[in-house]
PDB file of C-alpha atoms in Angstrom:
ATOM      1  CA  MET I 210     133.699  90.488  99.658  1.00  0.00           C
ATOM      2  CA  MET I 211     132.819  88.446  96.617  1.00  0.00           C
ATOM      3  CA  LEU I 212     135.123  85.481  96.233  1.00  0.00           C
ATOM      4  CA  ASN I 213     136.362  83.684  93.160  1.00  0.00           C
ATOM      5  CA  ARG I 214     134.514  80.390  93.430  1.00  0.00           C
ATOM      6  CA  ARG I 215     137.509  78.177  92.605  1.00  0.00           C
ATOM      7  CA  THR I 216     139.794  80.041  95.039  1.00  0.00           C
ATOM      8  CA  ALA I 217     137.157  80.016  97.776  1.00  0.00           C
ATOM      9  CA  LEU I 218     136.454  76.318  97.437  1.00  0.00           C
ATOM     10  CA  ALA I 219     140.157  75.560  97.615  1.00  0.00           C
ATOM     11  CA  ALA I 220     140.473  77.675 100.742  1.00  0.00           C
ATOM     12  CA  GLY I 221     137.445  75.990 102.270  1.00  0.00           C
ATOM     13  CA  THR I 222     138.945  72.573 101.600  1.00  0.00           C
ATOM     14  CA  ALA I 223     142.149  73.622 103.314  1.00  0.00           C
ATOM     15  CA  LEU I 224     140.260  74.942 106.321  1.00  0.00           C
ATOM     16  CA  ALA I 225     138.277  71.737 106.786  1.00  0.00           C
ATOM     17  CA  THR I 226     141.011  69.313 107.834  1.00  0.00           C
ATOM     18  CA  THR I 227     141.455  66.332 105.584  1.00  0.00           C
ATOM     19  CA  GLY I 228     140.906  64.208 108.661  1.00  0.00           C
ATOM     20  CA  LEU I 229     137.311  63.920 107.469  1.00  0.00           C
ATOM     21  CA  MET I 230     138.401  61.705 104.627  1.00  0.00           C
ATOM     22  CA  GLY I 231     139.409  58.590 106.538  1.00  0.00           C
ATOM     23  CA  GLY I 232     142.485  56.528 107.335  1.00  0.00           C
ATOM     24  CA  ALA I 233     144.822  57.496 110.161  1.00  0.00           C
ATOM     25  CA  ALA I 234     143.687  61.105 109.849  1.00  0.00           C
ATOM     26  CA  ARG I 235     140.318  60.173 111.372  1.00  0.00           C
ATOM     27  CA  ALA I 236     141.772  60.755 114.829  1.00  0.00           C
ATOM     28  CA  GLN I 237     142.526  64.393 114.065  1.00  0.00           C
ATOM     29  CA  THR I 238     140.294  67.089 115.504  1.00  0.00           C
ATOM     30  CA  VAL I 239     138.390  68.977 112.834  1.00  0.00           C
ATOM     31  CA  THR I 240     137.336  72.480 113.853  1.00  0.00           C
ATOM     32  CA  LEU I 241     134.231  73.851 112.162  1.00  0.00           C
ATOM     33  CA  ARG I 242     134.225  77.649 112.080  1.00  0.00           C
ATOM     34  CA  SER I 243     130.895  79.361 112.755  1.00  0.00           C
ATOM     35  CA  ALA I 244     130.145  83.059 112.209  1.00  0.00           C
ATOM     36  CA  ASP I 245     127.778  85.377 114.068  1.00  0.00           C
ATOM     37  CA  ILE I 246     127.531  89.167 114.090  1.00  0.00           C
ATOM     38  CA  HIS I 247     126.256  89.185 117.678  1.00  0.00           C
ATOM     39  CA  PRO I 248     128.561  89.421 120.719  1.00  0.00           C
ATOM     40  CA  GLU I 249     129.748  86.720 123.098  1.00  0.00           C
ATOM     41  CA  GLY I 250     126.907  85.662 125.412  1.00  0.00           C
ATOM     42  CA  TYR I 251     124.132  86.505 122.928  1.00  0.00           C
ATOM     43  CA  PRO I 252     121.510  83.696 122.767  1.00  0.00           C
ATOM     44  CA  THR I 253     122.364  82.654 119.210  1.00  0.00           C
ATOM     45  CA  VAL I 254     126.096  82.580 119.990  1.00  0.00           C
ATOM     46  CA  ALA I 255     125.511  80.588 123.178  1.00  0.00           C
ATOM     47  CA  ALA I 256     123.176  78.168 121.374  1.00  0.00           C
ATOM     48  CA  VAL I 257     125.777  77.360 118.699  1.00  0.00           C
ATOM     49  CA  GLN I 258     128.406  76.903 121.414  1.00  0.00           C
ATOM     50  CA  PHE I 259     126.018  74.517 123.189  1.00  0.00           C
ATOM     51  CA  MET I 260     125.577  72.621 119.919  1.00  0.00           C
ATOM     52  CA  GLY I 261     129.347  72.469 119.575  1.00  0.00           C
ATOM     53  CA  GLU I 262     129.707  70.903 123.016  1.00  0.00           C
ATOM     54  CA  LEU I 263     127.241  68.175 122.051  1.00  0.00           C
ATOM     55  CA  ILE I 264     129.054  67.527 118.781  1.00  0.00           C
ATOM     56  CA  LYS I 265     132.464  67.323 120.472  1.00  0.00           C
ATOM     57  CA  GLU I 266     131.146  64.914 123.113  1.00  0.00           C
ATOM     58  CA  ARG I 267     129.323  62.681 120.631  1.00  0.00           C
ATOM     59  CA  THR I 268     132.256  62.448 118.197  1.00  0.00           C
ATOM     60  CA  GLY I 269     134.788  61.771 120.920  1.00  0.00           C
ATOM     61  CA  GLY I 270     136.509  65.054 120.122  1.00  0.00           C
ATOM     62  CA  ARG I 271     136.885  64.409 116.386  1.00  0.00           C
ATOM     63  CA  LEU I 272     134.663  67.400 115.579  1.00  0.00           C
ATOM     64  CA  GLU I 273     134.376  70.669 117.406  1.00  0.00           C
ATOM     65  CA  VAL I 274     132.801  74.041 116.634  1.00  0.00           C
ATOM     66  CA  GLN I 275     134.538  77.377 117.111  1.00  0.00           C
ATOM     67  CA  VAL I 276     132.188  80.362 117.122  1.00  0.00           C
ATOM     68  CA  PHE I 277     133.480  83.739 115.941  1.00  0.00           C
ATOM     69  CA  PRO I 278     131.067  86.334 117.421  1.00  0.00           C
ATOM     70  CA  SER I 279     130.848  90.114 116.991  1.00  0.00           C
ATOM     71  CA  GLY I 280     131.237  89.993 113.217  1.00  0.00           C
ATOM     72  CA  GLN I 281     134.863  88.830 113.410  1.00  0.00           C
ATOM     73  CA  LEU I 282     134.503  86.995 110.080  1.00  0.00           C
ATOM     74  CA  GLY I 283     132.610  89.835 108.405  1.00  0.00           C
ATOM     75  CA  GLY I 284     129.124  91.243 107.967  1.00  0.00           C
ATOM     76  CA  GLU I 285     126.182  88.984 107.206  1.00  0.00           C
ATOM     77  CA  LYS I 286     126.133  89.612 103.471  1.00  0.00           C
ATOM     78  CA  ASP I 287     129.837  88.764 103.121  1.00  0.00           C
ATOM     79  CA  THR I 288     129.721  85.709 105.357  1.00  0.00           C
ATOM     80  CA  ILE I 289     126.835  84.240 103.350  1.00  0.00           C
ATOM     81  CA  GLU I 290     129.099  84.170 100.300  1.00  0.00           C
ATOM     82  CA  GLN I 291     131.963  82.689 102.292  1.00  0.00           C
ATOM     83  CA  THR I 292     129.704  79.991 103.704  1.00  0.00           C
ATOM     84  CA  ARG I 293     128.336  79.067 100.273  1.00  0.00           C
ATOM     85  CA  PHE I 294     131.913  78.612  99.066  1.00  0.00           C
ATOM     86  CA  GLY I 295     133.033  76.594 102.102  1.00  0.00           C
ATOM     87  CA  VAL I 296     135.442  79.188 103.516  1.00  0.00           C
ATOM     88  CA  ILE I 297     133.225  79.409 106.617  1.00  0.00           C
ATOM     89  CA  ASP I 298     131.654  76.145 107.759  1.00  0.00           C
ATOM     90  CA  MET I 299     128.618  77.445 109.679  1.00  0.00           C
ATOM     91  CA  ASN I 300     126.790  80.727 109.896  1.00  0.00           C
ATOM     92  CA  ARG I 301     123.941  82.143 111.948  1.00  0.00           C
ATOM     93  CA  ILE I 302     122.067  84.633 109.756  1.00  0.00           C
ATOM     94  CA  ASN I 303     118.791  86.519 109.936  1.00  0.00           C
ATOM     95  CA  PHE I 304     116.420  85.721 107.071  1.00  0.00           C
ATOM     96  CA  ALA I 305     116.549  89.262 105.645  1.00  0.00           C
ATOM     97  CA  PRO I 306     120.029  89.021 104.015  1.00  0.00           C
ATOM     98  CA  PHE I 307     118.852  85.831 102.276  1.00  0.00           C
ATOM     99  CA  ASN I 308     115.796  87.548 100.774  1.00  0.00           C
ATOM    100  CA  ASN I 309     117.385  88.484  97.464  1.00  0.00           C
ATOM    101  CA  LEU I 310     118.956  85.034  97.084  1.00  0.00           C
ATOM    102  CA  ILE I 311     116.178  82.695  98.243  1.00  0.00           C
ATOM    103  CA  PRO I 312     112.628  83.938  97.457  1.00  0.00           C
ATOM    104  CA  GLU I 313     111.009  81.668 100.046  1.00  0.00           C
ATOM    105  CA  THR I 314     112.819  83.506 102.848  1.00  0.00           C
ATOM    106  CA  GLN I 315     111.048  86.699 101.816  1.00  0.00           C
ATOM    107  CA  ILE I 316     107.762  85.210 102.933  1.00  0.00           C
ATOM    108  CA  LEU I 317     108.855  84.658 106.539  1.00  0.00           C
ATOM    109  CA  SER I 318     110.361  88.157 106.517  1.00  0.00           C
ATOM    110  CA  LEU I 319     107.081  89.825 105.500  1.00  0.00           C
ATOM    111  CA  PRO I 320     106.013  92.500 107.991  1.00  0.00           C
ATOM    112  CA  PHE I 321     103.161  91.606 110.338  1.00  0.00           C
ATOM    113  CA  LEU I 322     102.895  88.063 108.933  1.00  0.00           C
ATOM    114  CA  PHE I 323     103.044  86.324 112.307  1.00  0.00           C
ATOM    115  CA  ARG I 324     100.464  86.981 114.990  1.00  0.00           C
ATOM    116  CA  SER I 325     102.794  85.929 117.791  1.00  0.00           C
ATOM    117  CA  GLU I 326     106.048  84.123 118.486  1.00  0.00           C
ATOM    118  CA  ASP I 327     104.046  80.941 119.138  1.00  0.00           C
ATOM    119  CA  HIS I 328     102.560  81.260 115.643  1.00  0.00           C
ATOM    120  CA  MET I 329     106.053  81.698 114.182  1.00  0.00           C
ATOM    121  CA  HIS I 330     107.329  78.621 116.060  1.00  0.00           C
ATOM    122  CA  GLN I 331     104.408  76.560 114.771  1.00  0.00           C
ATOM    123  CA  VAL I 332     105.326  77.513 111.210  1.00  0.00           C
ATOM    124  CA  ILE I 333     109.079  76.951 111.285  1.00  0.00           C
ATOM    125  CA  ASP I 334     108.919  73.787 113.413  1.00  0.00           C
ATOM    126  CA  GLY I 335     106.560  72.065 110.977  1.00  0.00           C
ATOM    127  CA  GLU I 336     106.098  71.195 107.342  1.00  0.00           C
ATOM    128  CA  ILE I 337     106.472  74.773 106.118  1.00  0.00           C
ATOM    129  CA  GLY I 338     109.806  75.041 107.906  1.00  0.00           C
ATOM    130  CA  GLU I 339     110.997  71.927 106.096  1.00  0.00           C
ATOM    131  CA  GLU I 340     109.978  73.438 102.755  1.00  0.00           C
ATOM    132  CA  ILE I 341     111.852  76.644 103.512  1.00  0.00           C
ATOM    133  CA  ALA I 342     114.942  74.687 104.576  1.00  0.00           C
ATOM    134  CA  ALA I 343     114.907  72.731 101.301  1.00  0.00           C
ATOM    135  CA  ALA I 344     115.019  76.008  99.349  1.00  0.00           C
ATOM    136  CA  PHE I 345     118.529  76.708 100.726  1.00  0.00           C
ATOM    137  CA  GLU I 346     120.079  73.552  99.257  1.00  0.00           C
ATOM    138  CA  PRO I 347     120.375  74.736  95.610  1.00  0.00           C
ATOM    139  CA  HIS I 348     122.457  77.616  96.981  1.00  0.00           C
ATOM    140  CA  ASP I 349     125.061  75.303  98.578  1.00  0.00           C
ATOM    141  CA  LEU I 350     123.669  75.759 102.090  1.00  0.00           C
ATOM    142  CA  VAL I 351     122.288  73.163 104.511  1.00  0.00           C
ATOM    143  CA  VAL I 352     119.878  74.459 107.176  1.00  0.00           C
ATOM    144  CA  LEU I 353     120.767  72.966 110.557  1.00  0.00           C
ATOM    145  CA  ALA I 354     118.249  74.894 112.669  1.00  0.00           C
ATOM    146  CA  PHE I 355     115.903  77.856 112.786  1.00  0.00           C
ATOM    147  CA  TYR I 356     116.376  80.251 115.688  1.00  0.00           C
ATOM    148  CA  ASP I 357     114.327  83.204 116.977  1.00  0.00           C
ATOM    149  CA  SER I 358     115.066  86.869 116.466  1.00  0.00           C
ATOM    150  CA  GLY I 359     112.190  88.139 118.575  1.00  0.00           C
ATOM    151  CA  ALA I 360     109.889  90.948 117.564  1.00  0.00           C
ATOM    152  CA  ARG I 361     111.598  93.806 115.757  1.00  0.00           C
ATOM    153  CA  SER I 362     110.444  97.371 116.441  1.00  0.00           C
ATOM    154  CA  PHE I 363     111.489 100.868 115.401  1.00  0.00           C
ATOM    155  CA  TYR I 364     113.675 103.131 117.514  1.00  0.00           C
ATOM    156  CA  ASN I 365     115.025 106.571 116.758  1.00  0.00           C
ATOM    157  CA  ALA I 366     116.707 109.637 118.174  1.00  0.00           C
ATOM    158  CA  ARG I 367     114.052 112.218 117.308  1.00  0.00           C
ATOM    159  CA  HIS I 368     110.626 111.349 118.736  1.00  0.00           C
ATOM    160  CA  PRO I 369     108.276 108.475 119.679  1.00  0.00           C
ATOM    161  CA  ILE I 370     106.628 106.760 116.728  1.00  0.00           C
ATOM    162  CA  GLN I 371     102.928 106.442 117.475  1.00  0.00           C
ATOM    163  CA  THR I 372     101.303 107.092 114.085  1.00  0.00           C
ATOM    164  CA  LEU I 373     102.304 106.747 110.439  1.00  0.00           C
ATOM    165  CA  ASP I 374     102.882 110.504 110.328  1.00  0.00           C
ATOM    166  CA  ASP I 375     105.669 110.038 112.876  1.00  0.00           C
ATOM    167  CA  MET I 376     107.551 107.892 110.345  1.00  0.00           C
ATOM    168  CA  LYS I 377     107.583 110.539 107.618  1.00  0.00           C
ATOM    169  CA  GLY I 378     111.020 111.792 106.689  1.00  0.00           C
ATOM    170  CA  LEU I 379     112.920 109.627 109.162  1.00  0.00           C
ATOM    171  CA  LYS I 380     116.104 108.019 107.878  1.00  0.00           C
ATOM    172  CA  ILE I 381     115.879 104.416 109.089  1.00  0.00           C
ATOM    173  CA  ARG I 382     118.703 101.880 108.928  1.00  0.00           C
ATOM    174  CA  VAL I 383     117.570  98.539 107.541  1.00  0.00           C
ATOM    175  CA  GLN I 384     119.196  95.244 106.714  1.00  0.00           C
ATOM    176  CA  GLN I 385     120.471  94.760 103.177  1.00  0.00           C
ATOM    177  CA  SER I 386     117.173  93.461 101.835  1.00  0.00           C
ATOM    178  CA  ASP I 387     114.889  94.837  99.114  1.00  0.00           C
ATOM    179  CA  LEU I 388     111.903  93.732 101.185  1.00  0.00           C
ATOM    180  CA  PHE I 389     112.941  95.766 104.230  1.00  0.00           C
ATOM    181  CA  ILE I 390     113.690  98.776 102.041  1.00  0.00           C
ATOM    182  CA  ALA I 391     110.201  98.542 100.513  1.00  0.00           C
ATOM    183  CA  MET I 392     108.646  98.252 103.988  1.00  0.00           C
ATOM    184  CA  ILE I 393     110.303 101.474 105.164  1.00  0.00           C
ATOM    185  CA  GLN I 394     109.294 103.313 101.999  1.00  0.00           C
ATOM    186  CA  ALA I 395     105.688 102.153 102.367  1.00  0.00           C
ATOM    187  CA  LEU I 396     105.677 103.661 105.856  1.00  0.00           C
ATOM    188  CA  GLY I 397     106.803 107.033 104.502  1.00  0.00           C
ATOM    189  CA  ALA I 398     110.378 106.918 105.813  1.00  0.00           C
ATOM    190  CA  ASN I 399     113.733 106.770 104.016  1.00  0.00           C
ATOM    191  CA  ALA I 400     115.533 103.413 104.075  1.00  0.00           C
ATOM    192  CA  THR I 401     119.308 103.314 104.565  1.00  0.00           C
ATOM    193  CA  PRO I 402     120.857  99.835 104.296  1.00  0.00           C
ATOM    194  CA  ILE I 403     124.105  99.635 106.288  1.00  0.00           C
ATOM    195  CA  PRO I 404     125.878  96.792 108.128  1.00  0.00           C
ATOM    196  CA  PHE I 405     124.832  96.157 111.728  1.00  0.00           C
ATOM    197  CA  GLY I 406     128.275  96.986 113.102  1.00  0.00           C
ATOM    198  CA  GLU I 407     128.089 100.533 111.690  1.00  0.00           C
ATOM    199  CA  VAL I 408     124.672 101.444 113.112  1.00  0.00           C
ATOM    200  CA  TYR I 409     125.827 102.988 116.410  1.00  0.00           C
ATOM    201  CA  SER I 410     128.118 105.521 114.739  1.00  0.00           C
ATOM    202  CA  ALA I 411     125.481 106.216 112.065  1.00  0.00           C
ATOM    203  CA  LEU I 412     122.943 107.039 114.772  1.00  0.00           C
ATOM    204  CA  GLN I 413     125.493 109.041 116.728  1.00  0.00           C
ATOM    205  CA  THR I 414     126.490 111.185 113.751  1.00  0.00           C
ATOM    206  CA  GLY I 415     123.009 111.586 112.270  1.00  0.00           C
ATOM    207  CA  VAL I 416     123.665 109.542 109.145  1.00  0.00           C
ATOM    208  CA  VAL I 417     120.429 107.812 110.162  1.00  0.00           C
ATOM    209  CA  ASP I 418     117.726 108.914 112.586  1.00  0.00           C
ATOM    210  CA  GLY I 419     116.744 105.432 113.668  1.00  0.00           C
ATOM    211  CA  ALA I 420     116.804 101.714 113.080  1.00  0.00           C
ATOM    212  CA  GLU I 421     114.701  98.653 113.839  1.00  0.00           C
ATOM    213  CA  ASN I 422     115.543  95.600 115.876  1.00  0.00           C
ATOM    214  CA  ASN I 423     114.609  93.486 118.884  1.00  0.00           C
ATOM    215  CA  TRP I 424     115.292  94.317 122.534  1.00  0.00           C
ATOM    216  CA  PRO I 425     118.415  92.110 122.887  1.00  0.00           C
ATOM    217  CA  SER I 426     120.101  93.640 119.830  1.00  0.00           C
ATOM    218  CA  TYR I 427     119.069  97.169 120.851  1.00  0.00           C
ATOM    219  CA  ASP I 428     120.660  96.519 124.236  1.00  0.00           C
ATOM    220  CA  SER I 429     123.737  94.476 123.267  1.00  0.00           C
ATOM    221  CA  VAL I 430     125.271  97.290 121.200  1.00  0.00           C
ATOM    222  CA  LYS I 431     123.809 100.080 123.380  1.00  0.00           C
ATOM    223  CA  HIS I 432     121.802 101.772 120.645  1.00  0.00           C
ATOM    224  CA  TYR I 433     119.604 103.215 123.404  1.00  0.00           C
ATOM    225  CA  GLU I 434     122.482 105.604 124.161  1.00  0.00           C
ATOM    226  CA  VAL I 435     121.990 107.345 120.801  1.00  0.00           C
ATOM    227  CA  ALA I 436     118.342 106.507 119.963  1.00  0.00           C
ATOM    228  CA  LYS I 437     116.208 106.420 123.093  1.00  0.00           C
ATOM    229  CA  PHE I 438     112.692 106.293 121.586  1.00  0.00           C
ATOM    230  CA  TYR I 439     111.706 102.609 121.223  1.00  0.00           C
ATOM    231  CA  SER I 440     108.274 102.231 119.600  1.00  0.00           C
ATOM    232  CA  GLN I 441     106.811  98.741 119.830  1.00  0.00           C
ATOM    233  CA  THR I 442     105.568  98.204 116.281  1.00  0.00           C
ATOM    234  CA  GLU I 443     106.699  94.554 116.422  1.00  0.00           C
ATOM    235  CA  HIS I 444     106.515  94.608 112.633  1.00  0.00           C
ATOM    236  CA  SER I 445     108.740  91.593 112.037  1.00  0.00           C
ATOM    237  CA  MET I 446     109.230  88.238 113.731  1.00  0.00           C
ATOM    238  CA  SER I 447     111.391  86.837 110.983  1.00  0.00           C
ATOM    239  CA  PRO I 448     113.327  83.779 112.163  1.00  0.00           C
ATOM    240  CA  GLU I 449     117.040  83.242 111.806  1.00  0.00           C
ATOM    241  CA  ALA I 450     118.822  80.342 110.162  1.00  0.00           C
ATOM    242  CA  LEU I 451     121.845  78.391 111.327  1.00  0.00           C
ATOM    243  CA  VAL I 452     123.263  77.165 108.033  1.00  0.00           C
ATOM    244  CA  MET I 453     126.217  74.992 107.104  1.00  0.00           C
ATOM    245  CA  SER I 454     128.238  75.098 103.926  1.00  0.00           C
ATOM    246  CA  LYS I 455     127.180  72.172 101.747  1.00  0.00           C
ATOM    247  CA  ALA I 456     130.849  71.673 100.857  1.00  0.00           C
ATOM    248  CA  SER I 457     131.728  71.294 104.554  1.00  0.00           C
ATOM    249  CA  TYR I 458     128.661  69.155 105.248  1.00  0.00           C
ATOM    250  CA  ASP I 459     129.404  66.795 102.358  1.00  0.00           C
ATOM    251  CA  ARG I 460     132.917  66.181 103.714  1.00  0.00           C
ATOM    252  CA  LEU I 461     131.408  64.724 106.884  1.00  0.00           C
ATOM    253  CA  THR I 462     130.642  61.025 107.143  1.00  0.00           C
ATOM    254  CA  PRO I 463     126.922  60.139 107.217  1.00  0.00           C
ATOM    255  CA  GLU I 464     127.330  59.321 110.914  1.00  0.00           C
ATOM    256  CA  ASP I 465     128.796  62.742 111.673  1.00  0.00           C
ATOM    257  CA  GLN I 466     126.174  64.485 109.539  1.00  0.00           C
ATOM    258  CA  ALA I 467     123.488  62.875 111.715  1.00  0.00           C
ATOM    259  CA  ILE I 468     125.318  63.950 114.889  1.00  0.00           C
ATOM    260  CA  VAL I 469     125.593  67.560 113.691  1.00  0.00           C
ATOM    261  CA  LYS I 470     121.926  67.737 112.683  1.00  0.00           C
ATOM    262  CA  ALA I 471     120.723  66.187 115.952  1.00  0.00           C
ATOM    263  CA  ALA I 472     122.868  68.561 118.036  1.00  0.00           C
ATOM    264  CA  ALA I 473     121.594  71.542 116.054  1.00  0.00           C
ATOM    265  CA  LYS I 474     117.994  70.489 116.649  1.00  0.00           C
ATOM    266  CA  GLU I 475     118.681  70.167 120.378  1.00  0.00           C
ATOM    267  CA  SER I 476     120.146  73.668 120.422  1.00  0.00           C
ATOM    268  CA  VAL I 477     116.798  75.214 119.406  1.00  0.00           C
ATOM    269  CA  PRO I 478     114.975  74.898 122.759  1.00  0.00           C
ATOM    270  CA  LYS I 479     118.186  76.008 124.466  1.00  0.00           C
ATOM    271  CA  MET I 480     118.284  79.117 122.297  1.00  0.00           C
ATOM    272  CA  ARG I 481     114.619  79.895 122.975  1.00  0.00           C
ATOM    273  CA  GLU I 482     115.115  79.509 126.720  1.00  0.00           C
ATOM    274  CA  LEU I 483     118.084  81.877 126.625  1.00  0.00           C
ATOM    275  CA  TRP I 484     116.163  84.274 124.382  1.00  0.00           C
ATOM    276  CA  VAL I 485     113.207  84.707 126.731  1.00  0.00           C
ATOM    277  CA  ALA I 486     115.528  85.503 129.631  1.00  0.00           C
ATOM    278  CA  ARG I 487     117.722  87.809 127.553  1.00  0.00           C
ATOM    279  CA  GLU I 488     114.742  89.735 126.189  1.00  0.00           C
ATOM    280  CA  LYS I 489     113.539  90.635 129.692  1.00  0.00           C
ATOM    281  CA  GLU I 490     117.024  91.553 130.867  1.00  0.00           C
ATOM    282  CA  ALA I 491     117.713  93.604 127.737  1.00  0.00           C
ATOM    283  CA  ARG I 492     114.578  95.698 128.046  1.00  0.00           C
ATOM    284  CA  ALA I 493     115.288  96.382 131.709  1.00  0.00           C
ATOM    285  CA  ARG I 494     118.866  97.457 130.949  1.00  0.00           C
ATOM    286  CA  ALA I 495     117.846  99.628 128.006  1.00  0.00           C
ATOM    287  CA  GLU I 496     115.139 101.419 130.000  1.00  0.00           C
ATOM    288  CA  ALA I 497     117.536 101.882 132.908  1.00  0.00           C
ATOM    289  CA  GLY I 498     119.938 103.426 130.382  1.00  0.00           C
ATOM    290  CA  GLY I 499     117.376 105.971 129.212  1.00  0.00           C
ATOM    291  CA  ALA I 500     115.274 104.159 126.614  1.00  0.00           C
ATOM    292  CA  VAL I 501     111.624 105.217 126.498  1.00  0.00           C
ATOM    293  CA  ALA I 502     109.244 102.530 125.198  1.00  0.00           C
ATOM    294  CA  ASN I 503     105.785 103.241 123.854  1.00  0.00           C
ATOM    295  CA  PRO I 504     103.001 101.013 122.460  1.00  0.00           C
ATOM    296  CA  VAL I 505     101.766 101.543 118.897  1.00  0.00           C
ATOM    297  CA  ASP I 506      98.381 101.124 117.222  1.00  0.00           C
ATOM    298  CA  LYS I 507      99.491  98.592 114.605  1.00  0.00           C
ATOM    299  CA  ALA I 508      96.393  98.680 112.393  1.00  0.00           C
ATOM    300  CA  PRO I 509      97.479 101.619 110.162  1.00  0.00           C
ATOM    301  CA  PHE I 510     100.962 100.127 109.839  1.00  0.00           C
ATOM    302  CA  ILE I 511      99.524  96.774 108.777  1.00  0.00           C
ATOM    303  CA  ALA I 512      97.261  98.447 106.214  1.00  0.00           C
ATOM    304  CA  ALA I 513     100.264 100.275 104.750  1.00  0.00           C
ATOM    305  CA  MET I 514     101.903  96.934 103.941  1.00  0.00           C
ATOM    306  CA  GLU I 515      99.488  96.030 101.114  1.00  0.00           C
ATOM    307  CA  PRO I 516     101.821  97.288  98.348  1.00  0.00           C
ATOM    308  CA  VAL I 517     104.746  95.440  99.948  1.00  0.00           C
ATOM    309  CA  TYR I 518     102.866  92.137  99.814  1.00  0.00           C
ATOM    310  CA  ALA I 519     101.808  92.898  96.238  1.00  0.00           C
ATOM    311  CA  GLN I 520     105.441  93.526  95.255  1.00  0.00           C
ATOM    312  CA  PHE I 521     107.012  90.464  96.863  1.00  0.00           C
ATOM    313  CA  VAL I 522     104.294  87.796  96.929  1.00  0.00           C
ATOM    314  CA  THR I 523     104.147  87.573  93.178  1.00  0.00           C
ATOM    315  CA  ASP I 524     103.526  83.962  92.171  1.00  0.00           C
ATOM    316  CA  ALA I 525     101.045  81.253  93.077  1.00  0.00           C
ATOM    317  CA  LYS I 526     103.559  79.272  95.147  1.00  0.00           C
ATOM    318  CA  LEU I 527     104.438  82.198  97.399  1.00  0.00           C
ATOM    319  CA  GLN I 528     100.804  83.306  97.674  1.00  0.00           C
ATOM    320  CA  ASP I 529      99.847  79.800  98.757  1.00  0.00           C
ATOM    321  CA  LEU I 530     102.603  79.871 101.368  1.00  0.00           C
ATOM    322  CA  VAL I 531     101.271  83.116 102.848  1.00  0.00           C
ATOM    323  CA  GLN I 532      97.719  81.729 102.928  1.00  0.00           C
ATOM    324  CA  ARG I 533      98.839  78.533 104.648  1.00  0.00           C
ATOM    325  CA  ILE I 534     100.769  80.487 107.275  1.00  0.00           C
ATOM    326  CA  ARG I 535      97.869  82.823 107.978  1.00  0.00           C
ATOM    327  CA  ALA I 536      95.453  79.883 108.199  1.00  0.00           C
ATOM    328  CA  MET I 537      97.425  78.154 110.942  1.00  0.00           C
ATOM    329  CA  ALA I 538      95.663  78.326 114.274  1.00  0.00           C
TER     330      ALA I 538
END
């Protein structure tokens, strides 16, 4: 849903109560709307709710956050536009849908870039993370926090994926990202970009043979019921961003901006704690529901990514970023 910018900004202004502007209206409660495609109880949803509790407490109830889970406000691609225009105040989004808008996000979405989750945390919690966050600002977005999305792996309804040959001919759902489409093609499969909420029925009806995601997502929407072969390629550990509309952020006082940013930062360890627990629970539930997990020799898959890196790491700045990430201990 592409919005007329003038109409969207007007709607966003109406949604963000004028109580932010001072005078007697300061006592009014301003509700910041936050979108997430994941269901109630998912670690990212719970982390933003935790952040909201801190914000409400520290502003004496002047600001609060209402999270709309399960894609109630739309798919990720649509809600990015709405957030940029100020119709939605906050949004938790995987890096992949930002890839075509913000080149720097492509780097952290590159397959097999991170050696481990600890390596990924080291990158996004430091100087490189700050550089990536700054790249969102020209697009009317303020990064409040980076969250985890675990290790993404392939799953399908036809057979275990153990070699590159097992990928050939499979129709794999991917996020709406040129980078992810190129990754699937490089592995010999056919990429089908469709919204997350449509994946179950697509698997069920054979529109796609498989998809790729982490254990919590695989479990939360019960994809194991229609695609039981979960092959642990762990090809992506791309982080997720909790962003705020710059229009909404700029309407806050400097004091409230600091409160929101501090609460968002404090929500990160909470999210990671919830994630670790959820990942273990999700795998156990999925396997109890019939999922069959198998390890994968990653070396051939990594080698197949050379043309993907050549296609997307095209200038000196991005090449330097990849080198710096790989050089981190």
